[in-house]
Amino acid sequence: MFLNTLTPKFYVALTGTSSLISGLILIFEWWYFRKYGTSFIEQVSVSHLRPLLGGVDSSSPSNSNTSNGDADSNRQSVSECKVWRNPLNLFRGAEYNRYTWVTGREPLTYYDMNLSAQDHQTFFTCDSDHLRPADAIMQKAWRERNPQARISAAHEALELEDCATAYILLAEEEATTIMEAERLFKQALKAGEGCYRRSQQLQHHGTQYEAQHRRDTNVLVYIKRRLAMCSRKLGRTREAVKMMRDLMKEFPLLSMFNIHENLLESLLELQNYADVQAVLAKYDDISLPKSATICYTAALLKARAVSDKFSPEAASRRGLSTAEMNAVEAIHRAVEFNPHVPKVSQQTNKY
């Protein structure tokens, strides 16, 4: 009866109202993207709605106590992400700035800076920062646009106490060499482990302490991952592999840092192709978000397995074998996912 009593004017009004609301949302999205470099709706859906719908809450305080079986079951619900963060990112002070010194150009785009700023605020801050004076300073420092202002704030925080996040900022932005960055990260590790142990004992005393422990966990994992990357860049690749494996074993659910991709890079450098295949077998899954590292590593391994015996003449006569077809499909999948990697590699080889 309700539907039968509706007049055409109702549908016209409904269409106009929905169009107006859609227009307002579009204008807000445009403004938000111009200011912060990301979509508000996408950010809310990934950060807040996905955990409510059954997605993996990577920053859960009970990460270290969850078994690998639970990790595999939870991983099934992770959805594809349009823009996936690059886990192989370089150090801003020791590596990105070197490019600026040589070429006079900025290697990071405005979007890159916004994305990293959001990551820093997500991983290194929480609502209880006011309880620690140094963390309160660092909360403002991560929001600073000026690099020198961030570095000055980090030094100010260190004058109050040993602050792990202040050491992180200095290692990332002020250190001009990897050795100097490693030294600062070791100091950050000492401070971070102390904060982690203290917050671990208080995490069940309230929501505020849970958030603090979650932040301290993120800080500790980030420091250990960056120390492993420093070891690899300084030639201690086997040590880096061990550090990454231990970190993945200790915190199996913290997949937001994509430590397995750093591990793939190190294993490829050691030419441990069997271990690379084992890592791919675990993380190259259709239910997991894809990345260029996963896709191209899988394609190159499959191509390497058939390249020794491959002959274009023989293939034209008999056709492609199953293994060769799998290699071709993997290459097509990688190029379709990210067509820029071959071009970047070609330019890198020129230099």
GROMACS .gro file of C-alpha atoms in nm:
model
  351
    1MET     CA    1   0.000   0.000   0.000
    2PHE     CA    2   0.285   0.235   0.082
    3LEU     CA    3   0.449   0.185  -0.257
    4ASN     CA    4   0.120   0.224  -0.439
    5THR     CA    5   0.050   0.559  -0.275
    6LEU     CA    6   0.383   0.712  -0.385
    7THR     CA    7   0.352   0.974  -0.657
    8PRO     CA    8   0.606   1.069  -0.929
    9LYS     CA    9   0.686   1.383  -0.727
   10PHE     CA   10   0.829   1.162  -0.453
   11TYR     CA   11   1.070   0.993  -0.693
   12VAL     CA   12   1.176   1.328  -0.838
   13ALA     CA   13   1.242   1.461  -0.487
   14LEU     CA   14   1.427   1.142  -0.392
   15THR     CA   15   1.648   1.165  -0.702
   16GLY     CA   16   1.723   1.533  -0.642
   17THR     CA   17   1.806   1.478  -0.275
   18SER     CA   18   2.038   1.186  -0.347
   19SER     CA   19   2.210   1.385  -0.622
   20LEU     CA   20   2.262   1.678  -0.383
   21ILE     CA   21   2.407   1.453  -0.113
   22SER     CA   22   2.632   1.280  -0.367
   23GLY     CA   23   2.756   1.618  -0.488
   24LEU     CA   24   2.836   1.733  -0.135
   25ILE     CA   25   3.022   1.409  -0.066
   26LEU     CA   26   3.219   1.452  -0.390
   27ILE     CA   27   3.315   1.810  -0.298
   28PHE     CA   28   3.424   1.700   0.051
   29GLU     CA   29   3.626   1.412  -0.097
   30TRP     CA   30   3.799   1.654  -0.337
   31TRP     CA   31   3.882   1.896  -0.055
   32TYR     CA   32   4.006   1.615   0.172
   33PHE     CA   33   4.226   1.470  -0.102
   34ARG     CA   34   4.374   1.811  -0.182
   35LYS     CA   35   4.459   1.867   0.183
   36TYR     CA   36   4.570   1.520   0.299
   37GLY     CA   37   4.653   1.336  -0.024
   38THR     CA   38   4.417   1.043   0.033
   39SER     CA   39   4.049   0.953   0.011
   40PHE     CA   40   3.850   1.001   0.331
   41ILE     CA   41   3.601   0.724   0.248
   42GLU     CA   42   3.881   0.481   0.159
   43GLN     CA   43   4.072   0.564   0.476
   44VAL     CA   44   3.765   0.514   0.697
   45SER     CA   45   3.667   0.189   0.525
   46VAL     CA   46   4.017   0.039   0.551
   47SER     CA   47   4.092   0.162   0.905
   48HIS     CA   48   3.755   0.129   1.079
   49LEU     CA   49   3.496  -0.064   0.878
   50ARG     CA   50   3.715  -0.356   0.774
   51PRO     CA   51   3.785  -0.472   1.134
   52LEU     CA   52   3.410  -0.451   1.213
   53LEU     CA   53   3.333  -0.665   0.908
   54GLY     CA   54   3.580  -0.932   1.010
   55GLY     CA   55   3.908  -0.801   0.866
   56VAL     CA   56   4.243  -0.836   1.038
   57ASP     CA   57   4.312  -0.581   1.305
   58SER     CA   58   4.687  -0.570   1.257
   59SER     CA   59   4.749  -0.350   1.558
   60SER     CA   60   4.573  -0.571   1.811
   61PRO     CA   61   4.757  -0.574   2.145
   62SER     CA   62   4.740  -0.952   2.160
   63ASN     CA   63   4.939  -0.996   1.839
   64SER     CA   64   5.232  -1.163   2.008
   65ASN     CA   65   5.009  -1.418   2.180
   66THR     CA   66   4.816  -1.536   1.875
   67SER     CA   67   4.909  -1.862   1.708
   68ASN     CA   68   5.011  -1.903   1.346
   69GLY     CA   69   4.692  -2.097   1.278
   70ASP     CA   70   4.481  -1.800   1.381
   71ALA     CA   71   4.696  -1.577   1.165
   72ASP     CA   72   4.630  -1.790   0.858
   73SER     CA   73   4.255  -1.794   0.918
   74ASN     CA   74   4.234  -1.419   0.979
   75ARG     CA   75   4.445  -1.347   0.674
   76GLN     CA   76   4.173  -1.485   0.450
   77SER     CA   77   3.955  -1.179   0.509
   78VAL     CA   78   4.213  -0.916   0.408
   79SER     CA   79   4.082  -0.728   0.107
   80GLU     CA   80   4.270  -0.588  -0.192
   81CYS     CA   81   4.409  -0.239  -0.134
   82LYS     CA   82   4.424   0.008  -0.423
   83VAL     CA   83   4.746   0.172  -0.305
   84TRP     CA   84   4.974  -0.066  -0.116
   85ARG     CA   85   5.254   0.083   0.088
   86ASN     CA   86   5.610   0.020  -0.026
   87PRO     CA   87   5.790  -0.182   0.244
   88LEU     CA   88   6.129  -0.138   0.073
   89ASN     CA   89   6.126   0.239   0.131
   90LEU     CA   90   6.463   0.404   0.170
   91PHE     CA   91   6.591   0.614   0.458
   92ARG     CA   92   6.494   0.975   0.403
   93GLY     CA   93   6.813   1.130   0.540
   94ALA     CA   94   7.074   0.876   0.434
   95GLU     CA   95   6.934   0.777   0.092
   96TYR     CA   96   6.654   0.998  -0.040
   97ASN     CA   97   6.846   1.315   0.045
   98ARG     CA   98   7.149   1.182  -0.142
   99TYR     CA   99   6.943   1.194  -0.460
  100THR     CA  100   6.846   1.553  -0.381
  101TRP     CA  101   7.209   1.653  -0.328
  102VAL     CA  102   7.317   1.502  -0.661
  103THR     CA  103   7.027   1.604  -0.886
  104GLY     CA  104   6.868   1.896  -0.705
  105ARG     CA  105   6.528   1.725  -0.735
  106GLU     CA  106   6.289   1.597  -0.472
  107PRO     CA  107   6.254   1.216  -0.490
  108LEU     CA  108   5.932   1.207  -0.286
  109THR     CA  109   5.602   1.340  -0.416
  110TYR     CA  110   5.347   1.533  -0.212
  111TYR     CA  111   5.136   1.217  -0.196
  112ASP     CA  112   5.433   1.013  -0.065
  113MET     CA  113   5.493   1.268   0.210
  114ASN     CA  114   5.127   1.266   0.311
  115LEU     CA  115   5.113   0.887   0.315
  116SER     CA  116   5.423   0.856   0.531
  117ALA     CA  117   5.295   1.129   0.766
  118GLN     CA  118   4.971   0.935   0.812
  119ASP     CA  119   5.168   0.617   0.881
  120HIS     CA  120   5.383   0.791   1.140
  121GLN     CA  121   5.081   0.932   1.321
  122THR     CA  122   4.902   0.596   1.308
  123PHE     CA  123   5.195   0.383   1.428
  124PHE     CA  124   5.381   0.619   1.663
  125THR     CA  125   5.108   0.816   1.843
  126CYS     CA  126   4.809   0.737   2.060
  127ASP     CA  127   4.553   0.911   2.283
  128SER     CA  128   4.765   0.860   2.594
  129ASP     CA  129   5.063   1.061   2.469
  130HIS     CA  130   4.985   1.334   2.721
  131LEU     CA  131   5.101   1.094   2.996
  132ARG     CA  132   5.456   1.111   2.862
  133PRO     CA  133   5.592   1.464   2.802
  134ALA     CA  134   5.837   1.347   2.535
  135ASP     CA  135   5.564   1.161   2.345
  136ALA     CA  136   5.344   1.472   2.359
  137ILE     CA  137   5.621   1.664   2.182
  138MET     CA  138   5.665   1.389   1.926
  139GLN     CA  139   5.292   1.383   1.855
  140LYS     CA  140   5.328   1.741   1.730
  141ALA     CA  141   5.657   1.661   1.555
  142TRP     CA  142   5.503   1.394   1.329
  143ARG     CA  143   5.250   1.653   1.209
  144GLU     CA  144   5.514   1.912   1.120
  145ARG     CA  145   5.564   1.978   0.749
  146ASN     CA  146   5.909   2.131   0.790
  147PRO     CA  147   6.184   1.864   0.828
  148GLN     CA  148   6.401   2.092   1.041
  149ALA     CA  149   6.109   2.157   1.277
  150ARG     CA  150   6.058   1.781   1.316
  151ILE     CA  151   6.427   1.724   1.388
  152SER     CA  152   6.436   2.009   1.643
  153ALA     CA  153   6.129   1.865   1.817
  154ALA     CA  154   6.297   1.522   1.835
  155HIS     CA  155   6.603   1.672   2.004
  156GLU     CA  156   6.375   1.858   2.245
  157ALA     CA  157   6.201   1.531   2.334
  158LEU     CA  158   6.534   1.358   2.398
  159GLU     CA  159   6.631   1.631   2.644
  160LEU     CA  160   6.337   1.520   2.860
  161GLU     CA  161   6.390   1.143   2.841
  162ASP     CA  162   6.505   0.856   2.620
  163CYS     CA  163   6.222   0.861   2.364
  164ALA     CA  164   6.215   0.577   2.111
  165THR     CA  165   6.012   0.767   1.851
  166ALA     CA  166   6.250   1.066   1.873
  167TYR     CA  167   6.542   0.837   1.791
  168ILE     CA  168   6.338   0.695   1.502
  169LEU     CA  169   6.279   1.039   1.354
  170LEU     CA  170   6.647   1.131   1.381
  171ALA     CA  171   6.755   0.798   1.229
  172GLU     CA  172   6.515   0.842   0.939
  173GLU     CA  173   6.570   1.211   0.865
  174GLU     CA  174   6.883   1.353   1.028
  175ALA     CA  175   7.130   1.063   0.986
  176THR     CA  176   7.328   1.104   0.662
  177THR     CA  177   7.473   0.749   0.654
  178ILE     CA  178   7.332   0.403   0.716
  179MET     CA  179   7.586   0.345   0.993
  180GLU     CA  180   7.468   0.656   1.174
  181ALA     CA  181   7.106   0.550   1.124
  182GLU     CA  182   7.183   0.205   1.268
  183ARG     CA  183   7.344   0.361   1.574
  184LEU     CA  184   7.034   0.572   1.640
  185PHE     CA  185   6.803   0.276   1.585
  186LYS     CA  186   6.999   0.074   1.842
  187GLN     CA  187   6.939   0.354   2.093
  188ALA     CA  188   6.573   0.354   1.990
  189LEU     CA  189   6.556  -0.022   2.045
  190LYS     CA  190   6.684   0.010   2.401
  191ALA     CA  191   6.427   0.279   2.483
  192GLY     CA  192   6.148   0.101   2.292
  193GLU     CA  193   6.197  -0.232   2.467
  194GLY     CA  194   6.170  -0.063   2.808
  195CYS     CA  195   5.844   0.110   2.711
  196TYR     CA  196   5.708  -0.213   2.561
  197ARG     CA  197   5.772  -0.416   2.877
  198ARG     CA  198   5.612  -0.151   3.100
  199SER     CA  199   5.302  -0.112   2.884
  200GLN     CA  200   5.268  -0.489   2.844
  201GLN     CA  201   5.217  -0.522   3.219
  202LEU     CA  202   4.946  -0.252   3.220
  203GLN     CA  203   4.766  -0.329   2.893
  204HIS     CA  204   4.465  -0.493   3.061
  205HIS     CA  205   4.404  -0.205   3.303
  206GLY     CA  206   4.192  -0.005   3.062
  207THR     CA  207   4.139   0.114   2.706
  208GLN     CA  208   4.396   0.389   2.748
  209TYR     CA  209   4.669   0.141   2.843
  210GLU     CA  210   4.570  -0.093   2.560
  211ALA     CA  211   4.620   0.188   2.309
  212GLN     CA  212   4.955   0.270   2.465
  213HIS     CA  213   5.068  -0.093   2.443
  214ARG     CA  214   4.952  -0.114   2.083
  215ARG     CA  215   5.158   0.193   1.999
  216ASP     CA  216   5.464   0.058   2.183
  217THR     CA  217   5.430  -0.270   1.993
  218ASN     CA  218   5.423  -0.087   1.660
  219VAL     CA  219   5.729   0.116   1.759
  220LEU     CA  220   5.924  -0.193   1.864
  221VAL     CA  221   5.843  -0.384   1.545
  222TYR     CA  222   5.929  -0.084   1.329
  223ILE     CA  223   6.266  -0.040   1.498
  224LYS     CA  224   6.361  -0.406   1.464
  225ARG     CA  225   6.258  -0.409   1.099
  226ARG     CA  226   6.465  -0.100   1.022
  227LEU     CA  227   6.765  -0.246   1.207
  228ALA     CA  228   6.737  -0.556   0.989
  229MET     CA  229   6.729  -0.333   0.681
  230CYS     CA  230   7.039  -0.149   0.805
  231SER     CA  231   7.220  -0.481   0.845
  232ARG     CA  232   7.135  -0.577   0.489
  233LYS     CA  233   7.246  -0.242   0.346
  234LEU     CA  234   7.575  -0.271   0.537
  235GLY     CA  235   7.646  -0.615   0.385
  236ARG     CA  236   7.536  -0.833   0.680
  237THR     CA  237   7.261  -1.000   0.480
  238ARG     CA  238   7.249  -1.331   0.670
  239GLU     CA  239   7.215  -1.142   0.997
  240ALA     CA  240   6.933  -0.938   0.841
  241VAL     CA  241   6.751  -1.256   0.733
  242LYS     CA  242   6.771  -1.397   1.086
  243MET     CA  243   6.641  -1.073   1.237
  244MET     CA  244   6.346  -1.064   0.997
  245ARG     CA  245   6.256  -1.429   1.056
  246ASP     CA  246   6.268  -1.380   1.434
  247LEU     CA  247   6.053  -1.068   1.405
  248MET     CA  248   5.791  -1.243   1.190
  249LYS     CA  249   5.782  -1.531   1.436
  250GLU     CA  250   5.746  -1.302   1.738
  251PHE     CA  251   5.474  -1.083   1.583
  252PRO     CA  252   5.300  -1.300   1.319
  253LEU     CA  253   4.996  -1.074   1.274
  254LEU     CA  254   5.172  -0.742   1.220
  255SER     CA  255   5.152  -0.772   0.842
  256MET     CA  256   5.106  -0.396   0.794
  257PHE     CA  257   5.487  -0.356   0.785
  258ASN     CA  258   5.519  -0.624   0.512
  259ILE     CA  259   5.837  -0.764   0.663
  260HIS     CA  260   5.809  -1.069   0.437
  261GLU     CA  261   5.886  -0.848   0.138
  262ASN     CA  262   6.206  -0.725   0.302
  263LEU     CA  263   6.285  -1.091   0.368
  264LEU     CA  264   6.231  -1.178   0.001
  265GLU     CA  265   6.473  -0.903  -0.101
  266SER     CA  266   6.744  -1.038   0.132
  267LEU     CA  267   6.693  -1.401   0.032
  268LEU     CA  268   6.717  -1.310  -0.336
  269GLU     CA  269   7.045  -1.132  -0.265
  270LEU     CA  270   7.175  -1.453  -0.101
  271GLN     CA  271   7.037  -1.654  -0.399
  272ASN     CA  272   6.845  -1.879  -0.158
  273TYR     CA  273   6.577  -1.951  -0.416
  274ALA     CA  274   6.430  -2.245  -0.224
  275ASP     CA  275   6.367  -2.021   0.077
  276VAL     CA  276   6.224  -1.752  -0.152
  277GLN     CA  277   5.979  -2.008  -0.290
  278ALA     CA  278   5.879  -2.110   0.062
  279VAL     CA  279   5.802  -1.748   0.156
  280LEU     CA  280   5.605  -1.699  -0.167
  281ALA     CA  281   5.404  -2.014  -0.102
  282LYS     CA  282   5.284  -1.855   0.222
  283TYR     CA  283   5.222  -1.498   0.105
  284ASP     CA  284   5.142  -1.526  -0.267
  285ASP     CA  285   4.779  -1.608  -0.199
  286ILE     CA  286   4.469  -1.487  -0.381
  287SER     CA  287   4.313  -1.369  -0.053
  288LEU     CA  288   4.609  -1.143   0.032
  289PRO     CA  289   4.672  -0.793  -0.103
  290LYS     CA  290   4.910  -0.812  -0.397
  291SER     CA  291   5.232  -0.616  -0.434
  292ALA     CA  292   5.491  -0.568  -0.707
  293THR     CA  293   5.747  -0.754  -0.496
  294ILE     CA  294   5.529  -1.062  -0.466
  295CYS     CA  295   5.412  -1.064  -0.828
  296TYR     CA  296   5.749  -1.002  -0.992
  297THR     CA  297   5.942  -1.236  -0.762
  298ALA     CA  298   5.697  -1.517  -0.835
  299ALA     CA  299   5.719  -1.446  -1.209
  300LEU     CA  300   6.099  -1.436  -1.213
  301LEU     CA  301   6.128  -1.762  -1.018
  302LYS     CA  302   5.892  -1.941  -1.255
  303ALA     CA  303   6.076  -1.799  -1.557
  304ARG     CA  304   6.410  -1.899  -1.407
  305ALA     CA  305   6.292  -2.259  -1.362
  306VAL     CA  306   6.230  -2.300  -1.738
  307SER     CA  307   6.484  -2.059  -1.886
  308ASP     CA  308   6.778  -2.304  -1.902
  309LYS     CA  309   6.598  -2.551  -2.128
  310PHE     CA  310   6.380  -2.305  -2.317
  311SER     CA  311   6.424  -2.280  -2.694
  312PRO     CA  312   6.204  -2.053  -2.910
  313GLU     CA  313   6.236  -2.291  -3.206
  314ALA     CA  314   6.139  -2.596  -3.002
  315ALA     CA  315   5.853  -2.407  -2.837
  316SER     CA  316   5.715  -2.301  -3.178
  317ARG     CA  317   5.711  -2.666  -3.289
  318ARG     CA  318   5.573  -2.840  -2.982
  319GLY     CA  319   5.403  -2.549  -2.805
  320LEU     CA  320   5.460  -2.429  -2.450
  321SER     CA  321   5.482  -2.678  -2.166
  322THR     CA  322   5.276  -2.642  -1.848
  323ALA     CA  323   5.569  -2.487  -1.658
  324GLU     CA  324   5.636  -2.244  -1.942
  325MET     CA  325   5.269  -2.147  -1.958
  326ASN     CA  326   5.272  -2.084  -1.583
  327ALA     CA  327   5.578  -1.860  -1.622
  328VAL     CA  328   5.413  -1.661  -1.903
  329GLU     CA  329   5.093  -1.619  -1.701
  330ALA     CA  330   5.292  -1.505  -1.397
  331ILE     CA  331   5.477  -1.246  -1.606
  332HIS     CA  332   5.149  -1.118  -1.751
  333ARG     CA  333   5.001  -1.096  -1.402
  334ALA     CA  334   5.299  -0.899  -1.273
  335VAL     CA  335   5.298  -0.653  -1.564
  336GLU     CA  336   4.923  -0.611  -1.539
  337PHE     CA  337   4.949  -0.538  -1.167
  338ASN     CA  338   5.231  -0.283  -1.206
  339PRO     CA  339   5.357  -0.202  -1.557
  340HIS     CA  340   5.611   0.051  -1.430
  341VAL     CA  341   5.857  -0.194  -1.270
  342PRO     CA  342   6.032  -0.303  -1.596
  343LYS     CA  343   6.074   0.060  -1.703
  344VAL     CA  344   6.216   0.162  -1.364
  345SER     CA  345   6.452  -0.138  -1.367
  346GLN     CA  346   6.571  -0.049  -1.714
  347GLN     CA  347   6.645   0.309  -1.611
  348THR     CA  348   6.820   0.189  -1.294
  349ASN     CA  349   7.045  -0.043  -1.493
  350LYS     CA  350   7.148   0.250  -1.713
  351TYR     CA  351   7.268   0.441  -1.411
   0.00000   0.00000   0.00000
